[in-house]
Coordinates of C-alpha atoms in Angstrom, one line a residue:
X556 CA -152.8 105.5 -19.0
X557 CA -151.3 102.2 -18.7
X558 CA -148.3 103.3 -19.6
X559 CA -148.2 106.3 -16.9
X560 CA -149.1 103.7 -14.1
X561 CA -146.4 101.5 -15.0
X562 CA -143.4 104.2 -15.1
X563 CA -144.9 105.5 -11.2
X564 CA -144.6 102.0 -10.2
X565 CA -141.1 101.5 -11.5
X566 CA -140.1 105.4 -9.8
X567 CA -141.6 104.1 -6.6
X568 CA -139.9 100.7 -6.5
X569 CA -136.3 102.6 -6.9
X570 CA -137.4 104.8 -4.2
X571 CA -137.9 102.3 -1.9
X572 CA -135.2 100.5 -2.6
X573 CA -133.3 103.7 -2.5
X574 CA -134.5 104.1 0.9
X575 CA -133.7 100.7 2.1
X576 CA -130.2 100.8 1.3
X577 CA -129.6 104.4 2.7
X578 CA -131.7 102.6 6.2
X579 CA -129.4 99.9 6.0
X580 CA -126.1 101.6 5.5
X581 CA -127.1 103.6 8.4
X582 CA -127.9 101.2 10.8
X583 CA -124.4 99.4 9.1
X584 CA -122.7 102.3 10.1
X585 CA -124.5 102.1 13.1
X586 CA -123.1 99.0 14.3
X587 CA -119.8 100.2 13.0
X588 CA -120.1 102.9 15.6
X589 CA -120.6 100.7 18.1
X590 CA -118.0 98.1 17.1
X591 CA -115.5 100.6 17.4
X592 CA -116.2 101.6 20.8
X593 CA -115.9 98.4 22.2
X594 CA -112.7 98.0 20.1
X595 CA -111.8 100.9 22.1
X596 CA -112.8 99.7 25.7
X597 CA -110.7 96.4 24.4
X598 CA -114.0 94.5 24.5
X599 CA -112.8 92.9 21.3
X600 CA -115.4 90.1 21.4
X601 CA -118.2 92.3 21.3
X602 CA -116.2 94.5 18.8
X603 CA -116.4 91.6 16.7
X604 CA -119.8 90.8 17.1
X605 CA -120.8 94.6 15.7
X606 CA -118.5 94.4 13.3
X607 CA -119.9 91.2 11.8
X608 CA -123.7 92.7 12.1
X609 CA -122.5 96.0 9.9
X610 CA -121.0 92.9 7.1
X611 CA -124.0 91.6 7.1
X612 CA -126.2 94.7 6.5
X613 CA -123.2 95.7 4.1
X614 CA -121.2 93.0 2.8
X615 CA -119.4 95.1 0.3
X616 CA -117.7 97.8 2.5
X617 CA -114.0 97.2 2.5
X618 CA -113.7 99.3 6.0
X619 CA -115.9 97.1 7.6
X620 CA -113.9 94.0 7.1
X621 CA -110.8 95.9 7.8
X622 CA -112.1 97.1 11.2
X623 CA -113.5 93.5 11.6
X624 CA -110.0 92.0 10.8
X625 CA -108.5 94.3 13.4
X626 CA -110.6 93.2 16.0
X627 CA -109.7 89.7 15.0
X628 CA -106.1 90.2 14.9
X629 CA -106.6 91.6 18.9
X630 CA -107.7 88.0 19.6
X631 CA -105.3 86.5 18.3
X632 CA -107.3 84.5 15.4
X633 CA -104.7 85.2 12.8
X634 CA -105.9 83.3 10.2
X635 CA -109.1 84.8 10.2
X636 CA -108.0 88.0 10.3
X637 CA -106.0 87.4 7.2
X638 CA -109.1 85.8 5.2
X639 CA -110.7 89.4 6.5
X640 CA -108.2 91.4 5.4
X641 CA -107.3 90.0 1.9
X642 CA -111.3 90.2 1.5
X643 CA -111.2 94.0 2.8
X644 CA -108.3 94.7 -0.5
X645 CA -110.2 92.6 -3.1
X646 CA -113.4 94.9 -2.6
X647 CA -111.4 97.8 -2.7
X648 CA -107.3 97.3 -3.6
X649 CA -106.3 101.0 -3.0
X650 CA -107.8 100.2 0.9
X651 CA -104.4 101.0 2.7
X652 CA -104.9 99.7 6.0
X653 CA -106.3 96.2 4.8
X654 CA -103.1 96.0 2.7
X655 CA -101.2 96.7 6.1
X656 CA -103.1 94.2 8.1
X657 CA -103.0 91.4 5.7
X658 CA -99.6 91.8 5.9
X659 CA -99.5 92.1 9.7
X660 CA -101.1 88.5 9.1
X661 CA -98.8 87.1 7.3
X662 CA -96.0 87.9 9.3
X663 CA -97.5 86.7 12.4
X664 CA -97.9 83.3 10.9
X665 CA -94.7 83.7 9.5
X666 CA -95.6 84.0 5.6
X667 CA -92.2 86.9 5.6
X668 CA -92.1 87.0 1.5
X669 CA -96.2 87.7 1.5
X670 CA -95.7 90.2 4.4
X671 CA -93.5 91.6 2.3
X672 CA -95.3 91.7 -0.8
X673 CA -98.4 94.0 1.0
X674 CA -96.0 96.0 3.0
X675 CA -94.6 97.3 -0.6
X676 CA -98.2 97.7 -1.7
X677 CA -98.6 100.4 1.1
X678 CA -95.7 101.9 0.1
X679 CA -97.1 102.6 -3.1
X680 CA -100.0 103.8 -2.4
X681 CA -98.6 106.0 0.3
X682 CA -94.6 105.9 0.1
X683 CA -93.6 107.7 3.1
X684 CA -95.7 105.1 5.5
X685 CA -93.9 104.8 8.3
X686 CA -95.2 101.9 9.3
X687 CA -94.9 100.1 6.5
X688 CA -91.5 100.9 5.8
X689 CA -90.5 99.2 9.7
X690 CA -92.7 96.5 8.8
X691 CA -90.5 95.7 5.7
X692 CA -88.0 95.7 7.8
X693 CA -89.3 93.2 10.3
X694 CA -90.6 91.1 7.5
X695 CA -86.6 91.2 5.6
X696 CA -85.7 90.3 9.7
X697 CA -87.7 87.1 9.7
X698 CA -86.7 85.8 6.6
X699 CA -83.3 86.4 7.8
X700 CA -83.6 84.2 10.7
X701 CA -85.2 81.7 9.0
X702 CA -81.7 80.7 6.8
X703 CA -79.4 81.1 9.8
X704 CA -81.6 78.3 11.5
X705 CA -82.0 76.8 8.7
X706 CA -78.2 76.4 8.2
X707 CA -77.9 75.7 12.3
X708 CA -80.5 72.7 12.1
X709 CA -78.0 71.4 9.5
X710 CA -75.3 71.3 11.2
X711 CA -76.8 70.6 14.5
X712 CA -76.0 73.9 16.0
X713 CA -79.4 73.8 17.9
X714 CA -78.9 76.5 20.2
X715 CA -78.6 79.2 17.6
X716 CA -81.8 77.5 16.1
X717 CA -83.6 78.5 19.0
X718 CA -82.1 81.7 19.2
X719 CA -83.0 82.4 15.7
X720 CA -86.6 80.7 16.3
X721 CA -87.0 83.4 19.4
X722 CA -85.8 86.2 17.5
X723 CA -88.5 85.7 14.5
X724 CA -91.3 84.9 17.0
X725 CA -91.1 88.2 18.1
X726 CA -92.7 89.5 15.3
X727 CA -94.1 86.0 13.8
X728 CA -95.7 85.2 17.1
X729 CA -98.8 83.2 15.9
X730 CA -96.2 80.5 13.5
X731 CA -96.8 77.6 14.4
X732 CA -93.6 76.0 12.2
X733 CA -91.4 78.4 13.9
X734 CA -92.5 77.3 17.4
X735 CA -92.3 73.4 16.6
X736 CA -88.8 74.1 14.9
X737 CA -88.0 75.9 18.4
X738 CA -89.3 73.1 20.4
X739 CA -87.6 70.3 18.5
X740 CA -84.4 72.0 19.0
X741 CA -85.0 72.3 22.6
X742 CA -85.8 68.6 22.8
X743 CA -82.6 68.0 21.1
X744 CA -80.8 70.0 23.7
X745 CA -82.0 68.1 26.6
X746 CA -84.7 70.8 27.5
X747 CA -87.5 68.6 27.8
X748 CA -89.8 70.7 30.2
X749 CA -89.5 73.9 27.6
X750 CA -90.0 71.7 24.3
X751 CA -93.1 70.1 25.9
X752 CA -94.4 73.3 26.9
X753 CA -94.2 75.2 23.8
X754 CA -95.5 72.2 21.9
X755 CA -98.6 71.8 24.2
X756 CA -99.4 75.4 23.6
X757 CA -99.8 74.5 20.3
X758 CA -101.6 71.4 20.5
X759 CA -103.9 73.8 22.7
X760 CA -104.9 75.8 19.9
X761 CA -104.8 73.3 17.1
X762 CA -104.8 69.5 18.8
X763 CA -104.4 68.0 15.1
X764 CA -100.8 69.2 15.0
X765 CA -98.7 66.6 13.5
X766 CA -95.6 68.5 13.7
X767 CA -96.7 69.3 17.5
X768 CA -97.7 65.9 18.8
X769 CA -94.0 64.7 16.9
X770 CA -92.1 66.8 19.3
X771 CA -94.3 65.6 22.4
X772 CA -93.1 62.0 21.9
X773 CA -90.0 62.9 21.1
X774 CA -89.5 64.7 24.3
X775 CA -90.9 61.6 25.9
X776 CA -88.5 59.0 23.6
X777 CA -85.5 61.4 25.2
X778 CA -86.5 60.8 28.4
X779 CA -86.5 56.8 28.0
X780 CA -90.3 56.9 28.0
X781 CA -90.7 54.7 25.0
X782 CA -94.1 53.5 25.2
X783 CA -96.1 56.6 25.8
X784 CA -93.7 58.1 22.8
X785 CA -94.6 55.3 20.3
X786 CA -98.3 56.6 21.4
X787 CA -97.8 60.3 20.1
X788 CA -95.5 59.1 17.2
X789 CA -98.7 56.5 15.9
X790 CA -100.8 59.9 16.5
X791 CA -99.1 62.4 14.7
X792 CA -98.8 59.9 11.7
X793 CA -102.4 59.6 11.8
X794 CA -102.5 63.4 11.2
X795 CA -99.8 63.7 8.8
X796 CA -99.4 60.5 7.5
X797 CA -96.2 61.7 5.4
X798 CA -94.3 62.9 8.4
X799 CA -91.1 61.3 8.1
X800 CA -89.4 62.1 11.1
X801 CA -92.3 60.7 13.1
X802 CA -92.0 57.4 11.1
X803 CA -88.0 57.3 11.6
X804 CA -88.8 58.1 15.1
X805 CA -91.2 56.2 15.9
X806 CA -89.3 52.4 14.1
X807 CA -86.4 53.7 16.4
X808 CA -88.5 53.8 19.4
X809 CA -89.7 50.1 18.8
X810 CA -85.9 48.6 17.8
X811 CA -84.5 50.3 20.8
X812 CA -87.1 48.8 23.7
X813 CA -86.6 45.5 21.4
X814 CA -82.3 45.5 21.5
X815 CA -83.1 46.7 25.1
X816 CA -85.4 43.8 26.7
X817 CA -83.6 41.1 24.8
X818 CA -80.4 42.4 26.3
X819 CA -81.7 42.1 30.1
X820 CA -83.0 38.9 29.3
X821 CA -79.7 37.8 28.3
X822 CA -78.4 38.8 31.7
X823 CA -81.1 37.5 34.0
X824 CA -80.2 34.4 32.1
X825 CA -77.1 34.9 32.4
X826 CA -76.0 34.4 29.2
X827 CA -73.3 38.0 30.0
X828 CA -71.6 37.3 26.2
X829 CA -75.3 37.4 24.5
X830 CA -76.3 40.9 26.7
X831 CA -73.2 42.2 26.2
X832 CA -73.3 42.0 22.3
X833 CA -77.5 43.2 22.3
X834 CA -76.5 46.0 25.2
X835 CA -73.9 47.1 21.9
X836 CA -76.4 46.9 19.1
X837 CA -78.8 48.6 20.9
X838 CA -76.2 51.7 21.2
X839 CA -76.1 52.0 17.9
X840 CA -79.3 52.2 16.8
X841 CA -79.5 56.4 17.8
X842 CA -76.8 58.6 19.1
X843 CA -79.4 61.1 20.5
X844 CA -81.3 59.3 22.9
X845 CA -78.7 60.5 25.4
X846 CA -80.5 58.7 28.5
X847 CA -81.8 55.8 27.0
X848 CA -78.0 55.0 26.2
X849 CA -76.6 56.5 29.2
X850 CA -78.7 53.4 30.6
X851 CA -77.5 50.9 28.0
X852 CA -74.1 52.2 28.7
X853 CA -74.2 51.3 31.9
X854 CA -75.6 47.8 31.6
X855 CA -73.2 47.0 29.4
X856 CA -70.8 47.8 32.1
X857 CA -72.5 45.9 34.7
X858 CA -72.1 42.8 31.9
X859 CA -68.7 44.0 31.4
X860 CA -67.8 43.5 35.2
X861 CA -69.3 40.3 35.1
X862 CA -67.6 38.9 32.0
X863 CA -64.2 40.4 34.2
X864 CA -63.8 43.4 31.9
X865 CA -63.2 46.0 34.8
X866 CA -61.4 48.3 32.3
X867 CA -64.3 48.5 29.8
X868 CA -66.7 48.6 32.3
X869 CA -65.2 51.4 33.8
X870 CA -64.8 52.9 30.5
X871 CA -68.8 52.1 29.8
X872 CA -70.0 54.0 33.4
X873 CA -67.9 57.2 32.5
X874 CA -69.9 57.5 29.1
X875 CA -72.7 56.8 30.7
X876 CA -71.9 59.5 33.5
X877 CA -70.9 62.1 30.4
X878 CA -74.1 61.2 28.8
X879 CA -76.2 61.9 32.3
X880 CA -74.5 63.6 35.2
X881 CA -77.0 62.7 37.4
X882 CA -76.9 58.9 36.8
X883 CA -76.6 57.2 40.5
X884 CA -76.4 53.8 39.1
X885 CA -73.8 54.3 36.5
X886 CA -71.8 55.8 39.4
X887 CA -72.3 53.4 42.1
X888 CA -71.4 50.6 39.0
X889 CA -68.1 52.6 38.4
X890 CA -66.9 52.9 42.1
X891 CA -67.3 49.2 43.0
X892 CA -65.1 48.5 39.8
X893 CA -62.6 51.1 41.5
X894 CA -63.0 49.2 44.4
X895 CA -62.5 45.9 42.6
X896 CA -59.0 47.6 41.1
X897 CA -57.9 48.8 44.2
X898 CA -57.9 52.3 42.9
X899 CA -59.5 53.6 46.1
X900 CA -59.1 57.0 45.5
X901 CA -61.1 57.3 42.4
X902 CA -64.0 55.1 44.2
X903 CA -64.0 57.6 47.4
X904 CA -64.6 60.4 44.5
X905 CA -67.7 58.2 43.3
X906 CA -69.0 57.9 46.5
X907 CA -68.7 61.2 47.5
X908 CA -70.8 62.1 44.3
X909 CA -73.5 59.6 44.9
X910 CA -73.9 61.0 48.7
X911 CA -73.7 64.1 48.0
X912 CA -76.7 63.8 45.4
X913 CA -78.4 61.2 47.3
X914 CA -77.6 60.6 51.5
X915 CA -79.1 57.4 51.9
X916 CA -77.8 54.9 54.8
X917 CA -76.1 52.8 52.6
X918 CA -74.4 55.4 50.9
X919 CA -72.9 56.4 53.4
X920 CA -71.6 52.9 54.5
X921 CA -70.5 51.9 50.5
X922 CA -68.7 55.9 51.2
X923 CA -67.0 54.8 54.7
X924 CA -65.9 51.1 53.6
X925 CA -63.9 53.0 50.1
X926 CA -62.8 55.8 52.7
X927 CA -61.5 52.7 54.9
X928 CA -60.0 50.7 52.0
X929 CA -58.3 53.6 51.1
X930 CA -56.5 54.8 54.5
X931 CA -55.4 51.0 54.5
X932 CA -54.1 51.0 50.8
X933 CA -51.8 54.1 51.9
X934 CA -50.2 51.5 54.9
X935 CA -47.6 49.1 54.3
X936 CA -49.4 46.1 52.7
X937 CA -48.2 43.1 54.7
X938 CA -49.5 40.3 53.3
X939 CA -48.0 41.8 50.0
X940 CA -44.5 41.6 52.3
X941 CA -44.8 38.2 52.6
X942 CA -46.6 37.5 49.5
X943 CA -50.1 35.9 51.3
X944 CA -53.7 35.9 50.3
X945 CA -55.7 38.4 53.1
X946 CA -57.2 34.7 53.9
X947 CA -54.2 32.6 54.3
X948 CA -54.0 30.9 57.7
X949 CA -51.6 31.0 60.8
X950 CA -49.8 28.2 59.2
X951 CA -49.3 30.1 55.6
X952 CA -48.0 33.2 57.2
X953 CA -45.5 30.8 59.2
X954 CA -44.3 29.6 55.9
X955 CA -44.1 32.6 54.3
X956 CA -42.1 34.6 56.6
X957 CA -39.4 31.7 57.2
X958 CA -39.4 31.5 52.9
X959 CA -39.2 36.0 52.9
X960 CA -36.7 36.2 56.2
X961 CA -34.2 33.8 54.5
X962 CA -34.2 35.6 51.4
X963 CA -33.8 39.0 52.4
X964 CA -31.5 38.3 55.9
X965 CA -28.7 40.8 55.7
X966 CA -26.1 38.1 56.3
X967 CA -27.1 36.4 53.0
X968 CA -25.9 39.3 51.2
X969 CA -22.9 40.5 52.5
X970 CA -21.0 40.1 49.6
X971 CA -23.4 42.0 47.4
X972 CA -23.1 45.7 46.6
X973 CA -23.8 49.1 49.6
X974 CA -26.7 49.2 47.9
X975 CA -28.3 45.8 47.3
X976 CA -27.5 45.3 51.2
X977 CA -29.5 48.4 52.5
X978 CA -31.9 47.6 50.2
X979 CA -32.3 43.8 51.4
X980 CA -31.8 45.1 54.9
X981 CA -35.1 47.0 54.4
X982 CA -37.1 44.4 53.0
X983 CA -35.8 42.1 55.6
X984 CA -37.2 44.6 58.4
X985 CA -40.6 44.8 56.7
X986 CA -40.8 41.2 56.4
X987 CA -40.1 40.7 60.1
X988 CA -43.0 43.9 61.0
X989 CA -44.9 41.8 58.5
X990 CA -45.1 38.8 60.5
X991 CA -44.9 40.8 63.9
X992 CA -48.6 42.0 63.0
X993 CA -50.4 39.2 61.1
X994 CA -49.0 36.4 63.4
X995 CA -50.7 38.3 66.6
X996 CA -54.3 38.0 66.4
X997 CA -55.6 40.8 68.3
X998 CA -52.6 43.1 65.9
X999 CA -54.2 41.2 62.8
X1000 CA -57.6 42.0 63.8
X1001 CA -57.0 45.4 64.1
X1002 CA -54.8 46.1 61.3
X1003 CA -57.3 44.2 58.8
X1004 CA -60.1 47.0 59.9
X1005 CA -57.9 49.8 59.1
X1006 CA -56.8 51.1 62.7
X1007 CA -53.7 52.3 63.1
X1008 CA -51.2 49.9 65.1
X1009 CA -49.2 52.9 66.3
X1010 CA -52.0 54.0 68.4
X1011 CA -51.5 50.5 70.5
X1012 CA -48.1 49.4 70.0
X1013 CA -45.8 52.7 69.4
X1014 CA -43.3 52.8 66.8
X1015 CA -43.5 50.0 64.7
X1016 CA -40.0 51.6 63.3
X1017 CA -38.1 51.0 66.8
X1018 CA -38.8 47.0 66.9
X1019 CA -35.4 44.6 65.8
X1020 CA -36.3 42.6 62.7
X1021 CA -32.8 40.4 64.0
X1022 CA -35.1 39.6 67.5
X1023 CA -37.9 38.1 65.8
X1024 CA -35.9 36.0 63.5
X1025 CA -34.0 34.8 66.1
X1026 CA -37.2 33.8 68.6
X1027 CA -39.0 32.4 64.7
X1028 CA -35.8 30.3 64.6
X1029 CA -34.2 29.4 67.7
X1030 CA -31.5 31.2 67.9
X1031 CA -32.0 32.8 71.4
X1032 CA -31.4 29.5 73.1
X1033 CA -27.5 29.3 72.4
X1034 CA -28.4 27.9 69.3
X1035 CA -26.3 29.1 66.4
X1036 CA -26.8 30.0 62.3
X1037 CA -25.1 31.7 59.7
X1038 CA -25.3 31.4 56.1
X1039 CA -22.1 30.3 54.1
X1040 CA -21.5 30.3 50.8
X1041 CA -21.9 27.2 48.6
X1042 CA -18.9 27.5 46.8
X1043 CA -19.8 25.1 43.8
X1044 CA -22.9 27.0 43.2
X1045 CA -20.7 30.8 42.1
X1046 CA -20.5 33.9 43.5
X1047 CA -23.7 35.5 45.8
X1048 CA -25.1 31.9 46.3
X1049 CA -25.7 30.9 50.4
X1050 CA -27.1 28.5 52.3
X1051 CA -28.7 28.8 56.1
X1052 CA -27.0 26.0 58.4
X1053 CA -28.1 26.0 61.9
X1054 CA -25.2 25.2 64.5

């Protein structure tokens, strides 16, 4: 009897639990149901949320995770779709779609040889897949990319590492390495804005990003923003305490403010020989940091025009002009050395750059004094002629031309060659224009601010250089002169003897 009892209470007990699991699976599939219309209304959230209550009432159907990791891959949670999907083919490994979407996975985080590996899984459990057989194809595509940038990066060909980069991201669009690769190369290209906007989209989604928060300061280092790049450098070795680009970055950061502020103390103190050696240290210390040296370029040529180096400090603003085009200062530095030269046509040029960029007031009077200084470098120079300083007095311009006049009259010459005498003729002309202008002060006056004496006087070409030497001298008066040669003295040797 006992024994009768005992075999009905073990037949009802698998009953029951018979009937549990059928009510289960049922309201599993249930949820499964409902989970895939919301999957089909691209409510994906709530898609999910069914999908997890049908694993929960069925952990061991393989379907279930596959639909869940589909839903998951919609959202772009990669990573957990992968975990989903490599669970889906471990409960059941002929399950052809999870093979498929853990291999979708991997791809989009930019795994290429493990996309691979389940791509050639589907294929054997169903060779003529379609989709598998493009997706091997993308997958052999990505890991193509990856050595062409890799061999770019190395020979700092960074363009085609970001071309590469964009090319893979189209079908590894959740990789994070791929996108900070991208973004570095970008920073090293000068594209600042683009490099800090891929790498904040990462830091959005995973703000521990060592690799990430390295390329923020470097885009901050390369736009001479040293202290708030030190910040993200000491951050992202905080993460990834190994990351040795941070750590090179990062000491590089620290010499170059140091070489930097020592160097413009030197000059405030104007110790020019000290800056100028810390200025060229400094510009040593990393060939990338375009602007940061663009700006140490250029104070070194400030020094440099201070220490009377006009050449190398011209030579220092045009590096620093090549390094940034749209360096005012290192312009503005260049054309006053021009204008310092005397090569007025080359500061006009830098002043016409600087206004054009920036039309300030005293642009446009630095623009107008080199346009000035130019129209009166194209003149005949007349205290050149007669071999004055623009400052020398009445008296000194007195001297001059009775010392210029005597050796250039014609009659001094006579003996010498066709030549020689027209050439001496002409000097002698320009000596007497010469003194014609800068002994009249009202002519002087004029001529020093760049106006054009023919507008007041007419031809300065018609006036007798013989009428002014004679009125200098005295001749006019019946007095007489004439040179005669000094016959102990050789050939083309006179003296001036007034009569």
């Amino acid at each position: 009897m006992l024994f009768c009892v005992s075999v009905f209470a073990m037949e009802s007990f698998w009953v029951y639990s018979f009937c549990l699991i059928s009510l289960s699976s049922r309201e599993a599939e249930s949820f499964k149901e409902q989970g895939n219309a919301y999957y089909i209304k691209k409510d994906y959230s709530e898609a999910f949320n069914y999908y997890t209550k049908a694993i929960d009432m069925c952990p061991k159907n393989a379907s279930y995770y596959g639909n869940r990791a589909a839903t998951l891959m919609m959202l772009s949670r990669h990573r957990e779709a992968l975990e989903d999907s490599q669970q889906a083919v471990r409960l059941d490994d002929t399950f052809m779609k999870g093979h498929l979407r853990e291999g979708k996975c991997h791809l989009s985080l930019g795994n290429a040889m493990a996309a691979s590996r389940c791509f050639h899984r589907v294929l054997e459990l169903e060779p003529d897949n379609s989709q598998a057989q493009q997706e091997v194809k993308n997958a052999d595509s990505v890991l193509e990319y990856e050595k062409m940038a890799e061999i770019g990066f190395e020979k700092h060909d960074f363009r085609m590492v970001v071309f590469c980069m964009d090319r893979a991201l189209e079908s590894a669009s959740a990789c994070h390495r791929f996108k900070v690769l991208k973004a570095e190369c970008l920073a090293m290209l000068g594209r600042y804005p683009e490099a800090q906007s891929v790498a904040s989209d990462i830091l959005r989604m995973d703000a521990t990003n060592g690799d990430a928060l390295y390329v923020r300061g470097l885009c901050l280092y390369y736009e001479d923003c040293i202290d708030k790049a030190v910040q993200f450098f000491v951050q992202a070795l905080r993460m990834a305490p190994d990351h040795e680009k941070a750590r090179l970055a990062c000491r590089n950061a620290k010499a170059l403010k140091a070489k930097k502020e020592d160097g413009n103390q030197a000059f405030k103190d104007g110790n020019y020989d000290a800056a100028y050696e810390l200025y060229s240290e400094a510009l040593t210390i990393d060939p990338n940091n375009i602007k940061t040296n663009a700006k140490l370029f250029c104070n070194r040529g400030t020094v440099g025009s201070k220490l009377k180096k006009i050449d190398q400090a011209i030579e220092d603003c045009t590096k620093a002009v090549k390094l940034d085009e749209t360096y005012i200062k290192a312009y503005l530095r260049r054309a006053q050395c021009y204008m310092d030269k005397e090569e007025y046509d080359e500061a006009v040029r830098d002043y016409e750059k600087v206004y054009q960029t920036e039309k300030t007031k005293e642009h446009k009077h630095l623009l107008k004094n080199a346009q000035l200084e130019l129209k009166k470098s194209k003149r005949k120079d007349y205290y050149k002629v007669l071999g004055v300083d623009k400052n020398a007095t009445e008296d000194e311009i007195k001297k001059a031309y009775r010392k210029r006049a005597l050796m250039h009259h014609p009659d001094r010459h006579s003996s010498a060659s066709a030549e020689i005498q027209k050439e001496e003729e002409k000097k002698f002309k320009e000596v007497g224009e010469a003194f014609t202008v800068l002994s009249d002060p009202k002519k002087k006056s004029r001529y020093d601010s760049g106006h054009d004496l023919e507008d007041d006087t007419g031809n300065m070409g018609d006036f007798d250089a013989n009428n002014i030497f004679k009125a200098f001298f005295g001749g006019g008066g019946g007095q007489g002169y004439s040179f005669e040669a000094n016959q102990s003295s050789g050939p083309g040797n006179f003296f001036f003897q007034f009569g």
